[in-house]
Amino acid sequence: MKITSTNTAKPTTIIWNNKEVTTGIYKTPTSSPIFLGQSDVENDTVTDRKYHGGEFKACYLFSEDQYPYWKGLYPNLDWNYGMFGENLTVEGLDETKIQVGDIYRVGTALVQISEHREPCFKLGVKFETQEVLKQFIHHGFCGTYIRVIEEGHVQNGDTFTLVKPAENSLTTSELFHLIFERTKNQDLLLKAINNEALAPKLRNDLKKLID
């Protein structure tokens, strides 16, 4: 996996249900390295820390490989990297292969694959239709959040080197489908709730789904 683009955002005000909402989803590429902190990316906007930022969602990665699919669905949008609100656009990121808990060295940072990304209304506003949320879930390639174990700088061209693979884990894709499928795979549920790379709240929520 290799970083194609590093992206940050300034606060942007949008209108949702006749109310002003501030968001950091309108990210654009940077021309210099960015610093991955343990709770967020330096000089990036995180407005709703209930759902973004923090230890288990310090930085969001999305695959460059998925851009052609979405450009085909929405050819009239103003396309650039950072379109999905990701801090890092990554070539070769495959959610069906990366495991929750995998630890990678990238740039001068040490990071761990953590949680999937669930789309919200802000993505719908950016794509000019809330239908994109259903499409995002159906398509199944959600990108991934990461924990930052060791803070550091990353830049375009940096590659991810696997330092320690997760044990008895599940892929980001399996986690994403587990969240949205009505019938829960009990084996995957057990792997998720025992995985310390996931936030305690998510693990507790998943425990309630064990038969």
Short mmCIF file of C-alpha atoms in Angstrom, two decimals, residues 41-204:
data_model
loop_
_atom_site.label_atom_id
_atom_site.label_comp_id
_atom_site.label_asym_id
_atom_site.label_seq_id
_atom_site.Cartn_x
_atom_site.Cartn_y
_atom_site.Cartn_z
CA VAL A 41 -4.29 14.69 12.17
CA GLU A 42 -2.52 17.96 12.88
CA ASN A 43 -4.04 21.00 11.14
CA ASP A 44 -7.12 19.03 10.13
CA THR A 45 -10.70 19.82 11.13
CA VAL A 46 -12.62 17.39 13.32
CA THR A 47 -15.96 18.87 14.33
CA ASP A 48 -17.94 15.93 15.72
CA ARG A 49 -15.72 13.95 18.06
CA LYS A 50 -18.51 11.58 18.94
CA TYR A 51 -17.99 9.94 15.54
CA HIS A 52 -14.57 11.14 14.35
CA GLY A 53 -11.16 11.56 15.88
CA GLY A 54 -9.93 10.03 19.10
CA GLU A 55 -7.74 7.02 19.77
CA PHE A 56 -9.56 4.57 17.50
CA LYS A 57 -10.38 7.01 14.70
CA ALA A 58 -7.30 9.20 14.63
CA CYS A 59 -6.92 9.09 10.84
CA TYR A 60 -9.10 7.86 7.98
CA LEU A 61 -7.77 5.96 4.95
CA PHE A 62 -9.62 5.40 1.69
CA SER A 63 -8.48 3.41 -1.32
CA GLU A 64 -7.48 5.18 -4.51
CA ASP A 65 -8.53 1.98 -6.27
CA GLN A 66 -12.19 2.76 -5.54
CA TYR A 67 -12.18 6.19 -7.16
CA PRO A 68 -12.94 4.98 -10.72
CA TYR A 69 -16.09 3.21 -9.48
CA TRP A 70 -17.45 6.33 -7.82
CA LYS A 71 -16.42 8.63 -10.64
CA GLY A 72 -18.46 6.41 -12.93
CA LEU A 73 -21.52 6.87 -10.73
CA TYR A 74 -21.02 10.60 -10.21
CA PRO A 75 -19.14 11.96 -13.23
CA ASN A 76 -20.38 15.53 -12.76
CA LEU A 77 -18.91 16.10 -9.32
CA ASP A 78 -15.73 18.12 -8.81
CA TRP A 79 -13.35 15.24 -8.21
CA ASN A 80 -10.12 15.37 -6.23
CA TYR A 81 -8.46 13.17 -3.64
CA GLY A 82 -9.99 13.58 -0.19
CA MET A 83 -13.46 13.26 -1.74
CA PHE A 84 -14.59 10.76 0.89
CA GLY A 85 -13.23 12.78 3.76
CA GLU A 86 -10.11 10.67 4.00
CA ASN A 87 -6.84 11.99 5.39
CA LEU A 88 -4.86 9.48 3.36
CA THR A 89 -5.75 8.28 -0.12
CA VAL A 90 -3.94 4.96 -0.42
CA GLU A 91 -3.09 2.96 -3.52
CA GLY A 92 -3.58 -0.78 -3.05
CA LEU A 93 -5.69 -0.60 0.10
CA ASP A 94 -7.91 -3.68 -0.03
CA GLU A 95 -10.45 -4.06 2.79
CA THR A 96 -10.80 -7.78 2.03
CA LYS A 97 -7.12 -8.34 2.92
CA ILE A 98 -6.22 -5.95 5.73
CA GLN A 99 -7.00 -7.26 9.20
CA VAL A 100 -8.34 -5.33 12.15
CA GLY A 101 -5.32 -5.02 14.43
CA ASP A 102 -2.61 -5.20 11.77
CA ILE A 103 0.28 -2.88 12.67
CA TYR A 104 2.14 -0.96 9.95
CA ARG A 105 5.07 1.39 9.75
CA VAL A 106 4.38 4.31 7.40
CA GLY A 107 6.61 7.36 7.20
CA THR A 108 7.83 7.97 10.74
CA ALA A 109 4.54 6.79 12.28
CA LEU A 110 3.47 3.40 13.60
CA VAL A 111 -0.23 2.73 13.03
CA GLN A 112 -2.79 0.00 13.58
CA ILE A 113 -5.85 -0.88 11.49
CA SER A 114 -8.88 -0.18 13.67
CA GLU A 115 -12.48 0.56 12.75
CA HIS A 116 -14.49 0.61 9.56
CA ARG A 117 -16.11 3.84 8.38
CA GLU A 118 -19.89 4.26 8.45
CA PRO A 119 -21.24 6.91 6.06
CA CYS A 120 -23.33 9.79 7.41
CA PHE A 121 -25.50 12.56 5.98
CA LYS A 122 -22.47 14.81 5.44
CA LEU A 123 -21.20 12.48 2.71
CA GLY A 124 -24.66 12.71 1.16
CA VAL A 125 -24.51 16.50 1.20
CA LYS A 126 -21.11 16.41 -0.45
CA PHE A 127 -22.34 14.02 -3.15
CA GLU A 128 -25.56 16.01 -3.53
CA THR A 129 -27.77 13.02 -2.72
CA GLN A 130 -28.38 10.92 0.38
CA GLU A 131 -28.68 7.87 -1.90
CA VAL A 132 -24.89 7.67 -1.81
CA LEU A 133 -25.11 6.31 1.75
CA LYS A 134 -26.98 3.18 0.61
CA GLN A 135 -24.65 2.86 -2.36
CA PHE A 136 -21.62 3.14 -0.08
CA ILE A 137 -22.90 0.38 2.19
CA HIS A 138 -23.90 -1.85 -0.73
CA HIS A 139 -20.54 -1.42 -2.48
CA GLY A 140 -18.80 -2.55 0.69
CA PHE A 141 -15.41 -0.84 0.35
CA CYS A 142 -15.44 1.54 3.29
CA GLY A 143 -11.80 2.38 3.86
CA THR A 144 -10.49 2.16 7.41
CA TYR A 145 -9.66 4.23 10.44
CA ILE A 146 -6.33 3.72 12.15
CA ARG A 147 -4.93 4.05 15.65
CA VAL A 148 -1.66 5.93 15.89
CA ILE A 149 0.68 3.96 18.15
CA GLU A 150 3.68 6.18 17.47
CA GLU A 151 3.07 9.69 16.20
CA GLY A 152 4.90 10.79 13.09
CA HIS A 153 4.87 12.44 9.68
CA VAL A 154 3.67 10.84 6.45
CA GLN A 155 3.78 12.12 2.89
CA ASN A 156 2.89 11.17 -0.65
CA GLY A 157 4.80 8.11 -1.81
CA ASP A 158 5.26 6.61 1.66
CA THR A 159 4.54 2.89 1.75
CA PHE A 160 2.94 0.79 4.47
CA THR A 161 5.20 -1.94 5.83
CA LEU A 162 3.48 -4.66 7.85
CA VAL A 163 5.25 -4.88 11.21
CA LYS A 164 2.92 -7.19 13.09
CA PRO A 165 -0.08 -9.01 11.61
CA ALA A 166 -3.18 -9.37 13.75
CA GLU A 167 -3.95 -12.76 15.26
CA ASN A 168 -7.37 -14.44 15.23
CA SER A 169 -8.86 -11.33 13.66
CA LEU A 170 -11.25 -10.39 10.88
CA THR A 171 -10.81 -8.20 7.83
CA THR A 172 -12.07 -4.64 7.61
CA SER A 173 -14.51 -5.86 4.97
CA GLU A 174 -15.83 -8.59 7.26
CA LEU A 175 -16.29 -6.08 10.07
CA PHE A 176 -18.13 -3.67 7.78
CA HIS A 177 -20.53 -6.35 6.56
CA LEU A 178 -20.96 -7.65 10.10
CA ILE A 179 -22.27 -4.24 11.16
CA PHE A 180 -24.85 -3.96 8.40
CA GLU A 181 -25.97 -7.54 7.78
CA ARG A 182 -29.15 -8.57 9.57
CA THR A 183 -27.92 -12.08 10.30
CA LYS A 184 -24.72 -11.82 12.28
CA ASN A 185 -21.89 -14.29 11.84
CA GLN A 186 -21.30 -15.40 15.41
CA ASP A 187 -17.68 -16.45 14.83
CA LEU A 188 -16.87 -12.99 13.44
CA LEU A 189 -18.72 -11.34 16.31
CA LEU A 190 -16.52 -13.16 18.79
CA LYS A 191 -13.39 -12.13 16.91
CA ALA A 192 -14.55 -8.52 16.91
CA ILE A 193 -15.50 -8.25 20.57
CA ASN A 194 -12.15 -9.75 21.60
CA ASN A 195 -10.14 -7.42 19.36
CA GLU A 196 -8.50 -4.62 21.33
CA ALA A 197 -7.92 -2.63 18.15
CA LEU A 198 -11.62 -1.74 18.28
CA ALA A 199 -13.05 0.88 20.62
CA PRO A 200 -14.56 -0.48 23.86
CA LYS A 201 -17.96 1.02 23.01
CA LEU A 202 -18.13 -0.78 19.67
CA ARG A 203 -17.07 -4.04 21.28
CA ASN A 204 -19.73 -3.66 23.96
#
